[in-house]
Tab-separated table of C-alpha atoms in Angstrom:
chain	number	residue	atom	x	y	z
A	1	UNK	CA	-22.656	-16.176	2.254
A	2	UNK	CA	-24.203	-13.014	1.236
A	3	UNK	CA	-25.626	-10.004	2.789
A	4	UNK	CA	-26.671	-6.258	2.671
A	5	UNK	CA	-25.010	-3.480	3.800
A	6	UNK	CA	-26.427	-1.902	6.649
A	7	UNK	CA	-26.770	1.189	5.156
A	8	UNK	CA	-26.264	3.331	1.827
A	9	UNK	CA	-22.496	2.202	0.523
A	10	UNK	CA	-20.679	3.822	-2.165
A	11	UNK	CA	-20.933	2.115	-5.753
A	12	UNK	CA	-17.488	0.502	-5.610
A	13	UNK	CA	-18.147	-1.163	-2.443
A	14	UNK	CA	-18.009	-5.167	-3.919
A	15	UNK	CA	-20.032	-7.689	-3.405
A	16	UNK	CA	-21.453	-10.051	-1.259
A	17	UNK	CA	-19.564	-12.222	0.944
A	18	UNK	CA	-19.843	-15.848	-0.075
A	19	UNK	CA	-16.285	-16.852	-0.148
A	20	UNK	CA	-14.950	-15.356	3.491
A	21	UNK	CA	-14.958	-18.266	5.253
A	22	UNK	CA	-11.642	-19.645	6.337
A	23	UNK	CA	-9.551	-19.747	8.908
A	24	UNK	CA	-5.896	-17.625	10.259
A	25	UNK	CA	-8.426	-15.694	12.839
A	26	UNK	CA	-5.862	-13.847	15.425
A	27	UNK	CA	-6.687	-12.747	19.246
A	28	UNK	CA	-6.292	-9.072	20.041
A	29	UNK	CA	-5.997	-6.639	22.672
A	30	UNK	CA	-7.343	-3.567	24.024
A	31	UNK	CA	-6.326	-0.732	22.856
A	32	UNK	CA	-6.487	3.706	22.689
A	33	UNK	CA	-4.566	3.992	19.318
A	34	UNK	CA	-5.916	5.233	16.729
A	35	UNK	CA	-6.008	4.522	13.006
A	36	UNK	CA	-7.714	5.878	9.520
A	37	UNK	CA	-11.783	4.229	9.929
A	38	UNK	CA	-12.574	1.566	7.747
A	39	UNK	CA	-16.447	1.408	9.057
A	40	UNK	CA	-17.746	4.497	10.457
A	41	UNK	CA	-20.476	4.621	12.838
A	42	UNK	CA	-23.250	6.264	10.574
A	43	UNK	CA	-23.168	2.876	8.916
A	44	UNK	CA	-25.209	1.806	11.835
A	45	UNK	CA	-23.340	-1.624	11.773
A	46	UNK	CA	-23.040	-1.585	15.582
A	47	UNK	CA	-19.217	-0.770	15.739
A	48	UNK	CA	-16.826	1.508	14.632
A	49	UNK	CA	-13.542	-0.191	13.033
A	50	UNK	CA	-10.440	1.499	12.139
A	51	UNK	CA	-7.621	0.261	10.811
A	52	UNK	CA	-4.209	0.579	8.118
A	53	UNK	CA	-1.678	-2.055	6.210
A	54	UNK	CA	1.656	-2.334	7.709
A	55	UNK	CA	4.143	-4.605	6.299
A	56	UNK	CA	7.277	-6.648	7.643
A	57	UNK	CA	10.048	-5.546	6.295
A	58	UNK	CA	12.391	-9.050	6.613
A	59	UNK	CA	9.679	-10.923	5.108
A	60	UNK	CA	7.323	-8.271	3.023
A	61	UNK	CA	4.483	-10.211	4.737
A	62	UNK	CA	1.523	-7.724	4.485
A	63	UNK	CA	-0.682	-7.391	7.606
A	64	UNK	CA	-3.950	-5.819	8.277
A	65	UNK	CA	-4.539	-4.312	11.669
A	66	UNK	CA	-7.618	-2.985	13.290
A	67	UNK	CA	-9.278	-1.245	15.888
A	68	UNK	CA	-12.787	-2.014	16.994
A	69	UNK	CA	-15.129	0.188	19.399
A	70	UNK	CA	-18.491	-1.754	20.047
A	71	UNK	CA	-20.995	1.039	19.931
A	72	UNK	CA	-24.014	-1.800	20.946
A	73	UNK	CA	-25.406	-2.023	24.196
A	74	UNK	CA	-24.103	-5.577	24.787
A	75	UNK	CA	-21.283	-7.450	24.371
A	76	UNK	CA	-19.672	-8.253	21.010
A	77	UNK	CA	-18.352	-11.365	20.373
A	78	UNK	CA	-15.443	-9.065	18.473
A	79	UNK	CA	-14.981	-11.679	15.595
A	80	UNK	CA	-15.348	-9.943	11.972
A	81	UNK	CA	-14.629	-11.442	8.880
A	82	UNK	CA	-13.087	-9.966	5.477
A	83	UNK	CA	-13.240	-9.862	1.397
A	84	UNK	CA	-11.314	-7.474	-0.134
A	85	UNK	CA	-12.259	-6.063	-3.590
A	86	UNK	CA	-10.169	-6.758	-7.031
A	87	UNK	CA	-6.917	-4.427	-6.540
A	88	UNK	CA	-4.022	-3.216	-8.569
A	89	UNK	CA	-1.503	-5.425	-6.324
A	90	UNK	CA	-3.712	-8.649	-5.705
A	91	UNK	CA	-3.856	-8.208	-1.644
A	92	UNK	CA	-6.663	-10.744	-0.210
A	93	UNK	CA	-7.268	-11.442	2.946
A	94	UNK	CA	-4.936	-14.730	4.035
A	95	UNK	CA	-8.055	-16.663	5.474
A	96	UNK	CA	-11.107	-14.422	6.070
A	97	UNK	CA	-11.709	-13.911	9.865
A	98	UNK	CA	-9.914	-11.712	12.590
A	99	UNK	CA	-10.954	-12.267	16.200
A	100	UNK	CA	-10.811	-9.397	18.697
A	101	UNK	CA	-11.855	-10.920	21.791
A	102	UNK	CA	-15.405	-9.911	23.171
A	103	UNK	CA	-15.828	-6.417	23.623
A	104	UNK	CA	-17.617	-4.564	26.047
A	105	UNK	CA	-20.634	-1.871	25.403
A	106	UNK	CA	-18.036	1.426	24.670
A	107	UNK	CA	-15.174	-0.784	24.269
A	108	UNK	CA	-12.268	-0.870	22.245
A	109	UNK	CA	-10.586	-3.777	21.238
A	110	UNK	CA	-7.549	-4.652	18.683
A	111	UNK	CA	-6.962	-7.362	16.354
A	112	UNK	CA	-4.591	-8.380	12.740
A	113	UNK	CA	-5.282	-10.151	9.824
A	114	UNK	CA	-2.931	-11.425	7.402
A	115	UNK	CA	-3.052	-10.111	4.087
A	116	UNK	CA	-1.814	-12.516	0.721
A	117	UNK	CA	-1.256	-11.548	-2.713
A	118	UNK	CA	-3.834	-13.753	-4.345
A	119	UNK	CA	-3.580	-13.815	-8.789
A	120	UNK	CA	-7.233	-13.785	-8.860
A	121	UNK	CA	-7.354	-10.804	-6.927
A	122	UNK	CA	-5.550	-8.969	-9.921
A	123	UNK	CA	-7.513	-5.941	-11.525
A	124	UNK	CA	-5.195	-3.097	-13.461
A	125	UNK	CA	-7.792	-1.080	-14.337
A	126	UNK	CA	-8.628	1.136	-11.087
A	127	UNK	CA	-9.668	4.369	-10.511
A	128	UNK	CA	-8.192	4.931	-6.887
A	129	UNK	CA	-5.356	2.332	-7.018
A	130	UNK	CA	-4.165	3.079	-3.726
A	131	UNK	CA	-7.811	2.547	-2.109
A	132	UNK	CA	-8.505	-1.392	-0.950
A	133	UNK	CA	-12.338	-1.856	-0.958
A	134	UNK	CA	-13.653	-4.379	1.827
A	135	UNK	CA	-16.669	-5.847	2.859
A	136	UNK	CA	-16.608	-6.702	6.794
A	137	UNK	CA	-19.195	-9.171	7.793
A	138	UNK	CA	-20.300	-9.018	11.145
A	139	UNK	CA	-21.531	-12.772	12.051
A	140	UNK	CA	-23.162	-11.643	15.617
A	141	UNK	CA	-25.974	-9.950	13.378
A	142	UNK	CA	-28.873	-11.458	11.478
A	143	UNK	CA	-27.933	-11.952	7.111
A	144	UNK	CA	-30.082	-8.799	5.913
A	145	UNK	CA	-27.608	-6.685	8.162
A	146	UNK	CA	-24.881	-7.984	8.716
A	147	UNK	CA	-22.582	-6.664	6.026
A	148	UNK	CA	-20.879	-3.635	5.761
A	149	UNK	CA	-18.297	-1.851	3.197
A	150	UNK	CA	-15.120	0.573	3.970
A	151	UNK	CA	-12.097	1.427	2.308
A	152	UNK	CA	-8.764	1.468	3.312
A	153	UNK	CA	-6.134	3.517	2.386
A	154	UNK	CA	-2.461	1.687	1.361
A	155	UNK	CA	0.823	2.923	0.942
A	156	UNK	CA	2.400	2.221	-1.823
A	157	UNK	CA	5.720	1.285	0.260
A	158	UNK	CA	3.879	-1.468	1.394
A	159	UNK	CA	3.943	-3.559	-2.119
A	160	UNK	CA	7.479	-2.189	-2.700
A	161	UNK	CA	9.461	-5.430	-1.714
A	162	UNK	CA	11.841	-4.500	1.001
A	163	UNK	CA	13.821	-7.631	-0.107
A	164	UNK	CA	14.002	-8.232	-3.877
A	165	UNK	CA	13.944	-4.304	-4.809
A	166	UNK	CA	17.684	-4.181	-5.498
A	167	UNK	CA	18.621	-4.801	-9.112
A	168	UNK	CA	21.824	-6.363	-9.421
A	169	UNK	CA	24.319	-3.161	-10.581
A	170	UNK	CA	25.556	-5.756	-13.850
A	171	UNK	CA	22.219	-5.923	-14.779
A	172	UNK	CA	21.039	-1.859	-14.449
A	173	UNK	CA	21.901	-0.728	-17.975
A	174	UNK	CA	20.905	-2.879	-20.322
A	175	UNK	CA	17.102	-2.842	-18.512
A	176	UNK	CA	17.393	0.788	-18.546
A	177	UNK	CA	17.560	1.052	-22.369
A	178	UNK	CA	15.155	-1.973	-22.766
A	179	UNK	CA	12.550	0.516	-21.433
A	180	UNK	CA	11.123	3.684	-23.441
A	181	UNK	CA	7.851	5.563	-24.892
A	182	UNK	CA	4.883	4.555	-22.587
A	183	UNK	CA	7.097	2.763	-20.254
A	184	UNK	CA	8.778	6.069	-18.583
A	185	UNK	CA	8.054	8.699	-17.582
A	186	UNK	CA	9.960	12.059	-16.782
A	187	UNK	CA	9.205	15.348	-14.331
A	188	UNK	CA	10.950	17.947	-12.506
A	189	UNK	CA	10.807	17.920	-8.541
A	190	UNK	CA	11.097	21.223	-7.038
A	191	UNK	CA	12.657	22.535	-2.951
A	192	UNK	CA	13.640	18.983	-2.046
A	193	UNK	CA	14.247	18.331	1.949
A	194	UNK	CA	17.859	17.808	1.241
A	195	UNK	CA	20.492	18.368	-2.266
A	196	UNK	CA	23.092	15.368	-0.566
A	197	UNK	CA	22.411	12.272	-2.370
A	198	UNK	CA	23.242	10.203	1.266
A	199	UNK	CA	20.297	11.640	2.660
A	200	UNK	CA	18.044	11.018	-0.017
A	201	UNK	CA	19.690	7.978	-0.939
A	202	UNK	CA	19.071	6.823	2.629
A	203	UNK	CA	15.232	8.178	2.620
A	204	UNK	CA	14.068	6.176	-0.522
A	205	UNK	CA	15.761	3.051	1.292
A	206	UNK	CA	13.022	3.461	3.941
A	207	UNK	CA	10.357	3.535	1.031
A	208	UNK	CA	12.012	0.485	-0.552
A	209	UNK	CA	13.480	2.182	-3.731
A	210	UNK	CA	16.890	0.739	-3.344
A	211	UNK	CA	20.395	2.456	-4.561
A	212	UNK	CA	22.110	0.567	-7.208
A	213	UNK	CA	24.652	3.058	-8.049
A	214	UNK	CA	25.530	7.232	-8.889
A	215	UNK	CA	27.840	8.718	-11.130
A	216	UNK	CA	29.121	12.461	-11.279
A	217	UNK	CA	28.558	14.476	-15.152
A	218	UNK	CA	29.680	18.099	-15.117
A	219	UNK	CA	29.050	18.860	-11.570
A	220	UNK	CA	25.848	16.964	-11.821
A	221	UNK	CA	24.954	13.808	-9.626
A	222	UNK	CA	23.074	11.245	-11.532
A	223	UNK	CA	21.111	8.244	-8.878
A	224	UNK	CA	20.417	5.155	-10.287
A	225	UNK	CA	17.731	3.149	-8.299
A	226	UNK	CA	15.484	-0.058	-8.587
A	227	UNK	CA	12.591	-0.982	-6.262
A	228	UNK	CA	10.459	-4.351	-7.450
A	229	UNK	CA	6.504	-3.871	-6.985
A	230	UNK	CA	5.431	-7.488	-5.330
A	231	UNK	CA	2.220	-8.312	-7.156
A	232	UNK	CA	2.273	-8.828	-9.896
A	233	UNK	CA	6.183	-9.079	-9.978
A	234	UNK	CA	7.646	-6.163	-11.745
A	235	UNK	CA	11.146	-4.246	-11.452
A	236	UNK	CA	11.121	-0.362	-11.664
A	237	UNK	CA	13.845	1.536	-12.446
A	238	UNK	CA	14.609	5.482	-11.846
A	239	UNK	CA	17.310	8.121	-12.115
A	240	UNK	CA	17.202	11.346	-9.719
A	241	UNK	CA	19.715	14.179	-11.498
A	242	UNK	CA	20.909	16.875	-9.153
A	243	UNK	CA	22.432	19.933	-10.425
A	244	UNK	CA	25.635	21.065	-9.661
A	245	UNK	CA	25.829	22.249	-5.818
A	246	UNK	CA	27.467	25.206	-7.365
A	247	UNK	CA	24.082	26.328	-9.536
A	248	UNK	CA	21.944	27.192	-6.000
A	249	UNK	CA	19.022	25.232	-8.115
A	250	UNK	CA	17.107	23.376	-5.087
A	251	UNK	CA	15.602	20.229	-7.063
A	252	UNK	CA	15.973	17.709	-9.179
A	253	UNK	CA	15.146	15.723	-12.388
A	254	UNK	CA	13.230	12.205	-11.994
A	255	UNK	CA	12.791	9.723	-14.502
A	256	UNK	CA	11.171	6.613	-13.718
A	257	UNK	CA	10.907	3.564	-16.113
A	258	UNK	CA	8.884	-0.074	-15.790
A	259	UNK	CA	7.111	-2.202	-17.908
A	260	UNK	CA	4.178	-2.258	-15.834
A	261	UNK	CA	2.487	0.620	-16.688
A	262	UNK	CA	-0.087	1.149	-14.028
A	263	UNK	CA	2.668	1.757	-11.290
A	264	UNK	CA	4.327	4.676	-13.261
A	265	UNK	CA	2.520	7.929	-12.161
A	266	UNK	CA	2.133	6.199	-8.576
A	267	UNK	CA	6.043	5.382	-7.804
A	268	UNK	CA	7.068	8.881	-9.434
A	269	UNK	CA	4.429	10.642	-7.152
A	270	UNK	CA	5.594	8.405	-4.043
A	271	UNK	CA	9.189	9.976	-4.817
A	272	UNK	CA	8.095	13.091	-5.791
A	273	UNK	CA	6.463	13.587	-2.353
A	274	UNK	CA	9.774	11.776	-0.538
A	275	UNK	CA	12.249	14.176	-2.245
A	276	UNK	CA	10.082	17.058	-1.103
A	277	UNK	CA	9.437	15.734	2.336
A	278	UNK	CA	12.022	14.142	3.570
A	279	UNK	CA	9.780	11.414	5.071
């Protein structure tokens, strides 16, 4: 099914809509959260929708959720439905339609879709990798205007497996040195939140870069860690140096190493900024 936007969209915005149709639509509630907006009012598309990834962290089952305010003077049916645009890590909507419940004039209402990591949905070359594009039909309008395009910011934690990230400790070395020239890349991290490798061992864990193991060098702490990027498939390794506690140097040298290159610069800023800020 296709449609126009209902009003000017930006030039990366997709296309139309006619494979969203499916099924795995899921009831919401109302809410007075608040997330990043997807669909902003000036779009004119008769609602405001916010909304942000989250992911599940026993099954790394991605999940959209949303927020809906109906800015129409009657009621909404609240049901939207959902194509996301070609991505770096293959998310697609898991079925195509969210249902919100109907929402009053002024109201807000919540809702979640299911995200899946679709090989079709695969495309490496992207400008803003960290940006989903999505196209958010709204079926209670007439075709001609009932389309419109957002974005959606995603962390990168969210495609960073939170159960096959660890690489075995056996099996660390010999993929280290399997990796070189465009597959690494090195930096130095200045005034880190922290110079104890427990905390920062323990922050990364929440970012699903996983410990594998340390060793001590002339005062100096070398961290070895792994995470696995889910889609497509790919380990990445990295080593944090710290200097000797007895240098008063507040930082640290990162190297980060993985065969698939469009996820260097991204995990090495995600740890970059983690090592900084604690959080």
């Amino acid at each position: 099914m296709g449609g126009s936007t209902t009003s000017a969209q930006p030039s990366n915005s997709g296309g139309g809509l006619d494979d969203i149709f499916g099924s795995s639509m899921s009831s919401g509630s109302a809410t007075t959260s608040s997330r990043p907006i997807i669909i902003d009012s000036s779009a004119n598309a008769g609602y405001e929708m916010r909304g942000s990834f989250t992911k599940d962290s026993s099954t790394d089952s991605v999940t959209l959720n949303i927020e809906v305010k109906n800015l129409d003077t009657s009621v909404h049916s609240g049901n939207f439905q959902f194509q996301f645009k070609k991505n770096l890590f293959a998310l697609a909507p898991n079925g195509s339609g969210v249902s919100c419940g109907s929402i009053q004039p002024g109201e807000t209402k919540s809702g979640s879709l299911q995200v899946s990591i679709q090989k079709k949905q695969y495309q490496p070359n992207n400008d803003a990798p960290l940006v989903i594009a999505v196209a958010v039909m709204n079926p209670q309008r007439q075709k001609g205007s009932n389309v419109a395009y957002g974005k959606i910011n995603l962390d990168l934690n969210n495609v960073l497996s939170s159960t096959k990230g660890q690489v075995p400790k056996k099996d660390y070395i010999g993929k280290w040195k399997g990796l070189s020239g465009e597959q690494e890349v090195n930096s130095k991290v200045s005034n880190l939140f922290s110079m104890e490798s427990d905390a920062i061992i323990n922050v990364m864990k929440s970012k699903n870069i996983f410990h594998v193991a340390s060793r001590q060098e002339n005062g100096a702490t070398r961290m070895y860690m792994s995470a696995r990027v889910m889609a497509p498939s790919k380990e990445v390794l990295l080593e944090i140096m710290l200097p000797p506690s007895t240098s008063g140097i507040n930082g640290a040298k990162l190297c980060v190493k993985t065969e698939h290159i469009p996820v260097l610069k991204l995990v090495a800023g995600l740890v970059t900024n983690t090592l900084q800020n604690g959080n």
